[in-house]
Amino acid sequence: MLRIYNTLTNSKEEFRPAEPGVVRFYTCGPTVYDFAHIGNFRTFVFQDLLRRYLRFRDYSVIHVMNITDVDDRTIQMARTQGISLVEYTARYTEAFLEDSQKLGLQAPDFMPRATGHIPEMVQLIRRLEERGYTYRRDGSIYFSIARFPEYGKLSKQDFKGMQAGARVDNDRYDKDEARDFVLWKARKEGEDFWETEIGPGRPGWHIECSAMSMKYLGESFDIHCGGIDLVFPHHENEIAQSECATGKPFVHYWVHPEFLVVEGEKMSKSLGNFFTLRDLLAQGHSPQAIRYLLLSVHYRKQLNFTMDGLRQAESSIQRLEDFRQRMTELADGSDPCPEFTAQIESAQASFIEAMDDDLNISAALGVIFDFIRSTYQTHDQGRISRGDARAAVDFVLEVDQVLGVMRPQPELLDEEIARRIEERQAARRRRDFAEADRIRDWLSSQGIQLEDTREGIRWKRIHKNGLSQN
Ligand SMILES: [Zn+2]
């Protein structure tokens, strides 16, 4: 059974979704004020790994990730550039989606934008007002944290000594500032605002995630994920707003990936070690290697992102690709031998055991590379059958459903196909029909269909969405 570390209870817990077989999963998405950097992408890649693994373990996953397209920073940046908020955020939303696709991130089932959910936020604030958790000052509405004694339960902070009524308008504020936070900001000169039943203004950042997660996943759901820097105040505030409005527990499992540092130092523009995905791609690094490096360290450990690490990631992927290539060349459609089947089953079980342990990715990767090493050894002893080779390829492709680091398989080249067909003809001439059939089966497994005609052999590529003549 999958066990996962829950920040709320400070312990590894058995994962049991509220509805058996279904996981309701929310991840805090990007604030689209700039290109996302690799620290952001560490979190997004981890979330993708978790989601892929849940699917691998046969859960059906409903994944919601928001786009924060209104907050202090987006408004400020749009103003600086003299364009509308919508125009400004559309540019970086698109860039984020492009980057995500390059890194192999599977698209969320719902990707709500904050500006498309103002009525839901207003309703939530009204519920909090009706229940007496808020107060108004100069047209803004604040959440009174003194009214929620459990405030601090996620970040494990004790706020007994705090000053009652001290409030903060900023969306992002320091760890030591436990203050009443803003739910609704009064209209300000020159800022975007919405005319609503609670007055003209705009939402605070924290209320956005509560309103959007509950809209798509219900008032209580299974997993909420975000970078460790979001524990306080963002997630603490989400809990306060949501639980006070509904009277129900908001989220069962809180999951927080750690920070990333670059060459041992905190990433910062002034140190010149600040990278967006685009910077690294422009330097010639592959998105697969970047993804591999970002996911290869356990998510609760700090990741030291280095250029050396990127080169190692590239060579690890090459080892996987070479293995697939060599085994594919050997493979045909026959059955693997029982001994090799047992080896694969044992590798599968070890992979699952590692990942079930709070997504212990380094152990899981170790299992895969051990399997490759021992398969090569068996092969060198001449004990890998064609069926074994096929099963080995299938295993590697199966685990890559979770890792997502291998490149899409290139189509066979025409010359390669012609060579195989010639080998098949030669086999037939020497009446080795078993070998001829094996070659035909192998080509068929690569999407190549042969046709014997009076003029000779013809072949065509079979694509999932129909036939294409060659
Ligand atoms: Zn959030």
GROMACS .gro file of C-alpha atoms and ligand atoms in nm:
model
  471
    1MET     CA    1   0.000   0.000   0.000
    2LEU     CA    2   0.113   0.352  -0.084
    3ARG     CA    3   0.238   0.553   0.211
    4ILE     CA    4   0.287   0.924   0.184
    5TYR     CA    5   0.424   1.191   0.414
    6ASN     CA    6   0.153   1.423   0.539
    7THR     CA    7   0.273   1.767   0.653
    8LEU     CA    8  -0.043   1.804   0.863
    9THR     CA    9   0.041   1.505   1.086
   10ASN     CA   10   0.419   1.515   1.037
   11SER     CA   11   0.421   1.146   0.952
   12LYS     CA   12   0.413   0.891   0.673
   13GLU     CA   13   0.057   0.767   0.644
   14GLU     CA   14  -0.114   0.494   0.450
   15PHE     CA   15  -0.287   0.656   0.160
   16ARG     CA   16  -0.663   0.596   0.162
   17PRO     CA   17  -0.872   0.824  -0.055
   18ALA     CA   18  -1.217   0.913   0.075
   19GLU     CA   19  -1.380   0.738  -0.220
   20PRO     CA   20  -1.205   0.404  -0.286
   21GLY     CA   21  -1.021   0.405  -0.618
   22VAL     CA   22  -1.063   0.778  -0.683
   23VAL     CA   23  -0.811   1.047  -0.590
   24ARG     CA   24  -0.913   1.410  -0.573
   25PHE     CA   25  -0.591   1.601  -0.619
   26TYR     CA   26  -0.527   1.977  -0.611
   27THR     CA   27  -0.200   2.147  -0.693
   28CYS     CA   28  -0.126   2.517  -0.659
   29GLY     CA   29  -0.047   2.630  -1.009
   30PRO     CA   30   0.177   2.908  -1.134
   31THR     CA   31   0.129   3.278  -1.081
   32VAL     CA   32   0.167   3.387  -1.442
   33TYR     CA   33   0.376   3.701  -1.397
   34ASP     CA   34   0.697   3.565  -1.556
   35PHE     CA   35   0.849   3.249  -1.706
   36ALA     CA   36   0.851   2.967  -1.452
   37HIS     CA   37   1.201   2.880  -1.321
   38ILE     CA   38   1.344   2.537  -1.255
   39GLY     CA   39   1.264   2.564  -0.884
   40ASN     CA   40   0.896   2.599  -0.977
   41PHE     CA   41   0.934   2.308  -1.216
   42ARG     CA   42   1.079   2.083  -0.950
   43THR     CA   43   0.742   2.109  -0.777
   44PHE     CA   44   0.542   2.063  -1.098
   45VAL     CA   45   0.750   1.763  -1.209
   46PHE     CA   46   0.706   1.602  -0.867
   47GLN     CA   47   0.331   1.655  -0.887
   48ASP     CA   48   0.332   1.492  -1.230
   49LEU     CA   49   0.529   1.195  -1.091
   50LEU     CA   50   0.281   1.155  -0.806
   51ARG     CA   51  -0.013   1.175  -1.039
   52ARG     CA   52   0.138   0.928  -1.288
   53TYR     CA   53   0.220   0.689  -1.006
   54LEU     CA   54  -0.134   0.706  -0.866
   55ARG     CA   55  -0.261   0.619  -1.215
   56PHE     CA   56  -0.003   0.339  -1.238
   57ARG     CA   57  -0.149   0.203  -0.912
   58ASP     CA   58  -0.490   0.201  -1.081
   59TYR     CA   59  -0.644   0.501  -0.911
   60SER     CA   60  -0.854   0.727  -1.118
   61VAL     CA   61  -0.720   1.074  -1.050
   62ILE     CA   62  -0.909   1.399  -1.076
   63HIS     CA   63  -0.636   1.660  -1.093
   64VAL     CA   64  -0.707   2.032  -1.062
   65MET     CA   65  -0.435   2.294  -1.100
   66ASN     CA   66  -0.521   2.662  -1.088
   67ILE     CA   67  -0.368   2.948  -1.280
   68THR     CA   68  -0.324   3.257  -1.063
   69ASP     CA   69  -0.384   3.534  -1.311
   70VAL     CA   70  -0.460   3.812  -1.065
   71ASP     CA   71  -0.247   3.906  -0.764
   72ASP     CA   72  -0.015   4.186  -0.650
   73ARG     CA   73   0.263   4.088  -0.888
   74THR     CA   74   0.064   4.031  -1.208
   75ILE     CA   75  -0.116   4.363  -1.162
   76GLN     CA   76   0.212   4.543  -1.092
   77MET     CA   77   0.391   4.392  -1.394
   78ALA     CA   78   0.105   4.458  -1.635
   79ARG     CA   79   0.100   4.820  -1.522
   80THR     CA   80   0.474   4.857  -1.566
   81GLN     CA   81   0.443   4.734  -1.924
   82GLY     CA   82   0.134   4.941  -1.993
   83ILE     CA   83  -0.083   4.651  -2.109
   84SER     CA   84  -0.401   4.499  -1.972
   85LEU     CA   85  -0.387   4.229  -1.704
   86VAL     CA   86  -0.558   3.984  -1.941
   87GLU     CA   87  -0.306   4.045  -2.219
   88TYR     CA   88  -0.015   4.022  -1.978
   89THR     CA   89  -0.117   3.699  -1.808
   90ALA     CA   90  -0.224   3.529  -2.134
   91ARG     CA   91   0.137   3.556  -2.256
   92TYR     CA   92   0.283   3.380  -1.951
   93THR     CA   93   0.003   3.127  -1.924
   94GLU     CA   94   0.081   3.016  -2.278
   95ALA     CA   95   0.454   3.004  -2.202
   96PHE     CA   96   0.387   2.793  -1.894
   97LEU     CA   97   0.177   2.545  -2.091
   98GLU     CA   98   0.447   2.517  -2.358
   99ASP     CA   99   0.716   2.455  -2.097
  100SER     CA  100   0.498   2.199  -1.920
  101GLN     CA  101   0.447   2.008  -2.238
  102LYS     CA  102   0.820   2.005  -2.312
  103LEU     CA  103   0.881   1.857  -1.966
  104GLY     CA  104   0.624   1.585  -2.025
  105LEU     CA  105   0.377   1.710  -1.763
  106GLN     CA  106   0.038   1.553  -1.820
  107ALA     CA  107  -0.235   1.814  -1.850
  108PRO     CA  108  -0.458   1.854  -1.541
  109ASP     CA  109  -0.823   1.755  -1.578
  110PHE     CA  110  -0.925   2.107  -1.480
  111MET     CA  111  -0.713   2.420  -1.503
  112PRO     CA  112  -0.930   2.700  -1.364
  113ARG     CA  113  -0.816   3.060  -1.389
  114ALA     CA  114  -0.870   3.283  -1.089
  115THR     CA  115  -1.030   3.562  -1.293
  116GLY     CA  116  -1.289   3.312  -1.421
  117HIS     CA  117  -1.402   3.230  -1.064
  118ILE     CA  118  -1.469   3.564  -0.896
  119PRO     CA  119  -1.836   3.475  -0.812
  120GLU     CA  120  -1.723   3.154  -0.633
  121MET     CA  121  -1.473   3.355  -0.427
  122VAL     CA  122  -1.736   3.616  -0.340
  123GLN     CA  123  -1.973   3.339  -0.224
  124LEU     CA  124  -1.704   3.188  -0.005
  125ILE     CA  125  -1.626   3.525   0.154
  126ARG     CA  126  -1.999   3.578   0.217
  127ARG     CA  127  -2.022   3.245   0.395
  128LEU     CA  128  -1.729   3.347   0.616
  129GLU     CA  129  -1.894   3.682   0.688
  130GLU     CA  130  -2.221   3.512   0.783
  131ARG     CA  131  -2.036   3.286   1.024
  132GLY     CA  132  -1.856   3.579   1.185
  133TYR     CA  133  -1.497   3.510   1.083
  134THR     CA  134  -1.433   3.839   0.906
  135TYR     CA  135  -1.426   4.214   0.952
  136ARG     CA  136  -1.416   4.509   0.716
  137ARG     CA  137  -1.174   4.801   0.705
  138ASP     CA  138  -1.188   5.069   0.435
  139GLY     CA  139  -1.374   4.847   0.190
  140SER     CA  140  -1.142   4.548   0.233
  141ILE     CA  141  -1.244   4.227   0.410
  142TYR     CA  142  -1.005   4.044   0.644
  143PHE     CA  143  -1.007   3.699   0.801
  144SER     CA  144  -0.970   3.715   1.179
  145ILE     CA  145  -0.728   3.436   1.266
  146ALA     CA  146  -0.801   3.471   1.639
  147ARG     CA  147  -1.144   3.324   1.562
  148PHE     CA  148  -0.983   2.999   1.443
  149PRO     CA  149  -0.789   2.841   1.733
  150GLU     CA  150  -0.646   2.573   1.504
  151TYR     CA  151  -0.462   2.838   1.301
  152GLY     CA  152  -0.099   2.723   1.273
  153LYS     CA  153  -0.177   2.350   1.273
  154LEU     CA  154  -0.015   2.291   0.932
  155SER     CA  155   0.299   2.499   0.983
  156LYS     CA  156   0.325   2.392   1.349
  157GLN     CA  157   0.348   2.746   1.477
  158ASP     CA  158   0.207   2.878   1.796
  159PHE     CA  159   0.041   3.215   1.749
  160LYS     CA  160  -0.069   3.274   2.109
  161GLY     CA  161   0.141   3.584   2.154
  162MET     CA  162   0.029   3.754   1.839
  163GLN     CA  163  -0.122   4.095   1.827
  164ALA     CA  164  -0.499   4.078   1.776
  165GLY     CA  165  -0.627   4.283   1.485
  166ALA     CA  166  -0.287   4.329   1.314
  167ARG     CA  167  -0.355   4.279   0.947
  168VAL     CA  168  -0.169   4.248   0.623
  169ASP     CA  169  -0.277   4.333   0.269
  170ASN     CA  170   0.007   4.166   0.081
  171ASP     CA  171  -0.055   3.831  -0.081
  172ARG     CA  172   0.291   3.712   0.021
  173TYR     CA  173   0.435   3.790   0.362
  174ASP     CA  174   0.703   3.668   0.599
  175LYS     CA  175   0.690   3.359   0.813
  176ASP     CA  176   0.700   3.547   1.142
  177GLU     CA  177   0.410   3.770   1.050
  178ALA     CA  178   0.098   3.596   1.174
  179ARG     CA  179  -0.161   3.854   1.081
  180ASP     CA  180  -0.520   3.873   0.975
  181PHE     CA  181  -0.500   3.824   0.603
  182VAL     CA  182  -0.700   3.990   0.333
  183LEU     CA  183  -0.985   3.803   0.162
  184TRP     CA  184  -1.110   4.089  -0.053
  185LYS     CA  185  -0.914   4.399  -0.143
  186ALA     CA  186  -1.098   4.724  -0.184
  187ARG     CA  187  -1.079   4.885  -0.526
  188LYS     CA  188  -0.764   5.091  -0.570
  189GLU     CA  189  -0.701   5.365  -0.819
  190GLY     CA  190  -0.554   5.222  -1.141
  191GLU     CA  191  -0.595   4.856  -1.038
  192ASP     CA  192  -0.821   4.594  -1.193
  193PHE     CA  193  -1.139   4.538  -0.994
  194TRP     CA  194  -1.473   4.359  -1.006
  195GLU     CA  195  -1.810   4.509  -0.912
  196THR     CA  196  -1.965   4.250  -0.673
  197GLU     CA  197  -2.221   4.214  -0.394
  198ILE     CA  198  -1.944   4.248  -0.133
  199GLY     CA  199  -1.827   4.573  -0.292
  200PRO     CA  200  -1.590   4.670  -0.573
  201GLY     CA  201  -1.245   4.514  -0.551
  202ARG     CA  202  -1.045   4.201  -0.618
  203PRO     CA  203  -0.972   3.875  -0.435
  204GLY     CA  204  -0.667   3.807  -0.220
  205TRP     CA  205  -0.443   3.525  -0.342
  206HIS     CA  206  -0.532   3.271  -0.071
  207ILE     CA  207  -0.909   3.273  -0.128
  208GLU     CA  208  -0.853   3.185  -0.494
  209CYS     CA  209  -0.722   2.836  -0.422
  210SER     CA  210  -0.991   2.758  -0.161
  211ALA     CA  211  -1.271   2.859  -0.395
  212MET     CA  212  -1.137   2.680  -0.702
  213SER     CA  213  -1.031   2.358  -0.530
  214MET     CA  214  -1.367   2.318  -0.354
  215LYS     CA  215  -1.560   2.397  -0.671
  216TYR     CA  216  -1.403   2.110  -0.865
  217LEU     CA  217  -1.319   1.861  -0.590
  218GLY     CA  218  -1.575   1.918  -0.315
  219GLU     CA  219  -1.546   2.068   0.034
  220SER     CA  220  -1.316   1.786   0.151
  221PHE     CA  221  -1.067   1.620  -0.080
  222ASP     CA  222  -0.767   1.388  -0.069
  223ILE     CA  223  -0.437   1.555  -0.166
  224HIS     CA  224  -0.325   1.916  -0.177
  225CYS     CA  225   0.023   1.975  -0.307
  226GLY     CA  226   0.250   2.278  -0.341
  227GLY     CA  227   0.610   2.385  -0.284
  228ILE     CA  228   0.732   2.386   0.077
  229ASP     CA  229   0.736   2.768   0.074
  230LEU     CA  230   0.355   2.763   0.046
  231VAL     CA  231   0.300   2.592   0.384
  232PHE     CA  232   0.290   2.930   0.553
  233PRO     CA  233   0.103   3.149   0.503
  234HIS     CA  234  -0.071   3.029   0.183
  235HIS     CA  235  -0.183   2.679   0.283
  236GLU     CA  236  -0.239   2.773   0.646
  237ASN     CA  237  -0.475   3.044   0.522
  238GLU     CA  238  -0.646   2.809   0.278
  239ILE     CA  239  -0.723   2.573   0.569
  240ALA     CA  240  -0.856   2.856   0.786
  241GLN     CA  241  -1.087   2.996   0.516
  242SER     CA  242  -1.214   2.660   0.394
  243GLU     CA  243  -1.272   2.491   0.728
  244CYS     CA  244  -1.437   2.795   0.884
  245ALA     CA  245  -1.671   2.828   0.585
  246THR     CA  246  -1.772   2.460   0.566
  247GLY     CA  247  -1.714   2.324   0.917
  248LYS     CA  248  -1.547   2.022   0.751
  249PRO     CA  249  -1.186   1.910   0.723
  250PHE     CA  250  -1.053   2.069   0.403
  251VAL     CA  251  -0.777   1.830   0.291
  252HIS     CA  252  -0.664   1.491   0.416
  253TYR     CA  253  -0.303   1.476   0.286
  254TRP     CA  254  -0.082   1.783   0.251
  255VAL     CA  255   0.223   1.708   0.038
  256HIS     CA  256   0.513   1.952   0.003
  257PRO     CA  257   0.823   1.908  -0.214
  258GLU     CA  258   1.142   2.075  -0.088
  259PHE     CA  259   1.343   2.358  -0.243
  260LEU     CA  260   1.598   2.340  -0.516
  261VAL     CA  261   1.942   2.502  -0.502
  262VAL     CA  262   2.178   2.553  -0.796
  263GLU     CA  263   2.540   2.438  -0.758
  264GLY     CA  264   2.485   2.443  -0.381
  265GLU     CA  265   2.355   2.799  -0.364
  266LYS     CA  266   2.014   2.953  -0.337
  267MET     CA  267   1.895   3.041  -0.685
  268SER     CA  268   1.889   3.416  -0.736
  269LYS     CA  269   1.913   3.655  -1.026
  270SER     CA  270   2.194   3.849  -0.859
  271LEU     CA  271   2.414   3.538  -0.826
  272GLY     CA  272   2.366   3.459  -1.196
  273ASN     CA  273   2.245   3.107  -1.115
  274PHE     CA  274   1.880   3.170  -1.190
  275PHE     CA  275   1.742   2.950  -1.468
  276THR     CA  276   1.412   2.927  -1.643
  277LEU     CA  277   1.345   2.613  -1.846
  278ARG     CA  278   1.400   2.822  -2.156
  279ASP     CA  279   1.750   2.925  -2.043
  280LEU     CA  280   1.857   2.561  -2.010
  281LEU     CA  281   1.702   2.454  -2.340
  282ALA     CA  282   1.882   2.742  -2.511
  283GLN     CA  283   2.209   2.605  -2.368
  284GLY     CA  284   2.137   2.279  -2.550
  285HIS     CA  285   2.014   2.065  -2.258
  286SER     CA  286   1.733   1.827  -2.340
  287PRO     CA  287   1.397   1.858  -2.165
  288GLN     CA  288   1.419   1.485  -2.083
  289ALA     CA  289   1.747   1.533  -1.892
  290ILE     CA  290   1.605   1.832  -1.706
  291ARG     CA  291   1.296   1.632  -1.611
  292TYR     CA  292   1.510   1.337  -1.506
  293LEU     CA  293   1.730   1.553  -1.282
  294LEU     CA  294   1.429   1.728  -1.128
  295LEU     CA  295   1.259   1.401  -1.034
  296SER     CA  296   1.562   1.190  -0.943
  297VAL     CA  297   1.605   1.319  -0.587
  298HIS     CA  298   1.347   1.232  -0.323
  299TYR     CA  299   1.096   1.516  -0.308
  300ARG     CA  300   1.143   1.584   0.064
  301LYS     CA  301   1.515   1.641   0.019
  302GLN     CA  302   1.666   1.958  -0.110
  303LEU     CA  303   1.774   1.909  -0.471
  304ASN     CA  304   2.114   2.041  -0.576
  305PHE     CA  305   2.073   2.119  -0.944
  306THR     CA  306   2.415   2.115  -1.115
  307MET     CA  307   2.540   2.109  -1.473
  308ASP     CA  308   2.724   1.791  -1.384
  309GLY     CA  309   2.397   1.642  -1.263
  310LEU     CA  310   2.239   1.733  -1.596
  311ARG     CA  311   2.513   1.549  -1.786
  312GLN     CA  312   2.464   1.244  -1.562
  313ALA     CA  313   2.089   1.260  -1.621
  314GLU     CA  314   2.154   1.265  -1.994
  315SER     CA  315   2.369   0.953  -1.969
  316SER     CA  316   2.111   0.772  -1.753
  317ILE     CA  317   1.848   0.837  -2.017
  318GLN     CA  318   2.093   0.716  -2.283
  319ARG     CA  319   2.136   0.390  -2.091
  320LEU     CA  320   1.760   0.342  -2.091
  321GLU     CA  321   1.736   0.424  -2.462
  322ASP     CA  322   2.026   0.193  -2.556
  323PHE     CA  323   1.869  -0.089  -2.361
  324ARG     CA  324   1.537  -0.043  -2.535
  325GLN     CA  325   1.711  -0.032  -2.872
  326ARG     CA  326   1.922  -0.345  -2.818
  327MET     CA  327   1.636  -0.548  -2.676
  328THR     CA  328   1.396  -0.430  -2.948
  329GLU     CA  329   1.639  -0.552  -3.215
  330LEU     CA  330   1.644  -0.892  -3.049
  331ALA     CA  331   1.274  -0.920  -2.973
  332ASP     CA  332   0.997  -1.110  -3.141
  333GLY     CA  333   0.645  -1.212  -3.043
  334SER     CA  334   0.733  -1.539  -2.867
  335ASP     CA  335   0.678  -1.597  -2.495
  336PRO     CA  336   0.951  -1.519  -2.241
  337CYS     CA  337   1.091  -1.813  -2.048
  338PRO     CA  338   0.956  -1.868  -1.693
  339GLU     CA  339   1.287  -1.782  -1.529
  340PHE     CA  340   1.304  -1.442  -1.699
  341THR     CA  341   0.934  -1.376  -1.632
  342ALA     CA  342   1.008  -1.429  -1.263
  343GLN     CA  343   1.296  -1.180  -1.283
  344ILE     CA  344   1.070  -0.918  -1.435
  345GLU     CA  345   0.800  -0.977  -1.178
  346SER     CA  346   1.053  -0.935  -0.902
  347ALA     CA  347   1.180  -0.607  -1.054
  348GLN     CA  348   0.820  -0.483  -1.087
  349ALA     CA  349   0.749  -0.568  -0.724
  350SER     CA  350   1.064  -0.389  -0.608
  351PHE     CA  351   0.980  -0.082  -0.816
  352ILE     CA  352   0.634  -0.066  -0.660
  353GLU     CA  353   0.771  -0.128  -0.312
  354ALA     CA  354   1.011   0.165  -0.351
  355MET     CA  355   0.751   0.403  -0.493
  356ASP     CA  356   0.491   0.297  -0.234
  357ASP     CA  357   0.735   0.416   0.032
  358ASP     CA  358   0.658   0.787   0.001
  359LEU     CA  359   0.773   0.785  -0.364
  360ASN     CA  360   1.127   0.673  -0.295
  361ILE     CA  361   1.245   0.755  -0.644
  362SER     CA  362   1.617   0.688  -0.595
  363ALA     CA  363   1.542   0.331  -0.485
  364ALA     CA  364   1.297   0.291  -0.775
  365LEU     CA  365   1.556   0.410  -1.028
  366GLY     CA  366   1.809   0.174  -0.867
  367VAL     CA  367   1.572  -0.118  -0.933
  368ILE     CA  368   1.546  -0.029  -1.302
  369PHE     CA  369   1.921   0.007  -1.358
  370ASP     CA  370   1.992  -0.314  -1.166
  371PHE     CA  371   1.745  -0.492  -1.390
  372ILE     CA  372   1.917  -0.354  -1.701
  373ARG     CA  373   2.260  -0.456  -1.574
  374SER     CA  374   2.155  -0.811  -1.489
  375THR     CA  375   1.968  -0.851  -1.820
  376TYR     CA  376   2.282  -0.750  -2.011
  377GLN     CA  377   2.481  -1.006  -1.810
  378THR     CA  378   2.233  -1.280  -1.891
  379HIS     CA  379   2.243  -1.169  -2.253
  380ASP     CA  380   2.623  -1.188  -2.259
  381GLN     CA  381   2.593  -1.548  -2.141
  382GLY     CA  382   2.366  -1.611  -2.441
  383ARG     CA  383   2.064  -1.679  -2.221
  384ILE     CA  384   1.820  -1.408  -2.335
  385SER     CA  385   1.557  -1.542  -2.572
  386ARG     CA  386   1.374  -1.325  -2.824
  387GLY     CA  387   1.064  -1.346  -2.606
  388ASP     CA  388   1.267  -1.239  -2.301
  389ALA     CA  389   1.392  -0.937  -2.495
  390ARG     CA  390   1.035  -0.837  -2.581
  391ALA     CA  391   0.934  -0.867  -2.213
  392ALA     CA  392   1.236  -0.658  -2.107
  393VAL     CA  393   1.135  -0.379  -2.347
  394ASP     CA  394   0.778  -0.392  -2.220
  395PHE     CA  395   0.900  -0.357  -1.860
  396VAL     CA  396   1.112  -0.052  -1.936
  397LEU     CA  397   0.826   0.112  -2.125
  398GLU     CA  398   0.590   0.031  -1.838
  399VAL     CA  399   0.802   0.205  -1.576
  400ASP     CA  400   0.849   0.496  -1.815
  401GLN     CA  401   0.473   0.550  -1.793
  402VAL     CA  402   0.561   0.675  -1.443
  403LEU     CA  403   0.897   0.841  -1.512
  404GLY     CA  404   0.814   0.994  -1.851
  405VAL     CA  405   1.183   1.046  -1.938
  406MET     CA  406   1.226   0.843  -2.256
  407ARG     CA  407   1.199   1.005  -2.594
  408PRO     CA  408   0.909   0.905  -2.813
  409GLN     CA  409   1.021   0.607  -3.018
  410PRO     CA  410   1.136   0.713  -3.364
  411GLU     CA  411   0.975   0.537  -3.658
  412LEU     CA  412   1.184   0.275  -3.830
  413LEU     CA  413   1.372   0.414  -4.127
  414ASP     CA  414   1.283   0.284  -4.473
  415GLU     CA  415   1.635   0.138  -4.517
  416GLU     CA  416   1.604  -0.053  -4.189
  417ILE     CA  417   1.272  -0.199  -4.304
  418ALA     CA  418   1.419  -0.296  -4.643
  419ARG     CA  419   1.709  -0.468  -4.467
  420ARG     CA  420   1.472  -0.668  -4.245
  421ILE     CA  421   1.261  -0.770  -4.542
  422GLU     CA  422   1.573  -0.888  -4.723
  423GLU     CA  423   1.670  -1.096  -4.416
  424ARG     CA  424   1.326  -1.248  -4.415
  425GLN     CA  425   1.354  -1.340  -4.784
  426ALA     CA  426   1.692  -1.498  -4.720
  427ALA     CA  427   1.544  -1.703  -4.434
  428ARG     CA  428   1.266  -1.821  -4.660
  429ARG     CA  429   1.509  -1.921  -4.933
  430ARG     CA  430   1.689  -2.145  -4.686
  431ARG     CA  431   1.344  -2.269  -4.570
  432ASP     CA  432   1.387  -2.128  -4.218
  433PHE     CA  433   1.021  -2.033  -4.195
  434ALA     CA  434   1.030  -1.989  -3.817
  435GLU     CA  435   1.291  -1.714  -3.856
  436ALA     CA  436   1.097  -1.558  -4.145
  437ASP     CA  437   0.784  -1.545  -3.928
  438ARG     CA  438   0.977  -1.396  -3.641
  439ILE     CA  439   1.099  -1.114  -3.859
  440ARG     CA  440   0.747  -1.050  -3.988
  441ASP     CA  441   0.612  -1.048  -3.630
  442TRP     CA  442   0.883  -0.812  -3.517
  443LEU     CA  443   0.811  -0.570  -3.800
  444SER     CA  444   0.444  -0.591  -3.714
  445SER     CA  445   0.526  -0.505  -3.351
  446GLN     CA  446   0.696  -0.191  -3.491
  447GLY     CA  447   0.384  -0.096  -3.685
  448ILE     CA  448   0.502  -0.233  -4.022
  449GLN     CA  449   0.269  -0.463  -4.210
  450LEU     CA  450   0.401  -0.686  -4.489
  451GLU     CA  451   0.206  -0.797  -4.790
  452ASP     CA  452   0.325  -1.068  -5.030
  453THR     CA  453   0.230  -0.977  -5.386
  454ARG     CA  454   0.320  -1.115  -5.727
  455GLU     CA  455   0.558  -0.823  -5.777
  456GLY     CA  456   0.731  -0.896  -5.446
  457ILE     CA  457   0.695  -0.777  -5.088
  458ARG     CA  458   0.510  -0.456  -5.016
  459TRP     CA  459   0.489  -0.292  -4.679
  460LYS     CA  460   0.291  -0.021  -4.511
  461ARG     CA  461   0.302   0.164  -4.184
  462ILE     CA  462   0.004   0.107  -3.957
  463HIS     CA  463  -0.078   0.403  -3.741
  464LYS     CA  464  -0.319   0.399  -3.450
  465ASN     CA  465  -0.548   0.632  -3.638
  466GLY     CA  466  -0.560   0.438  -3.962
  467LEU     CA  467  -0.335   0.307  -4.235
  468SER     CA  468  -0.086   0.507  -4.428
  469GLN     CA  469   0.030   0.369  -4.759
  470ASN     CA  470   0.396   0.361  -4.846
  471ZN      ZN  471  -0.269   2.779  -0.388
   0.00000   0.00000   0.00000
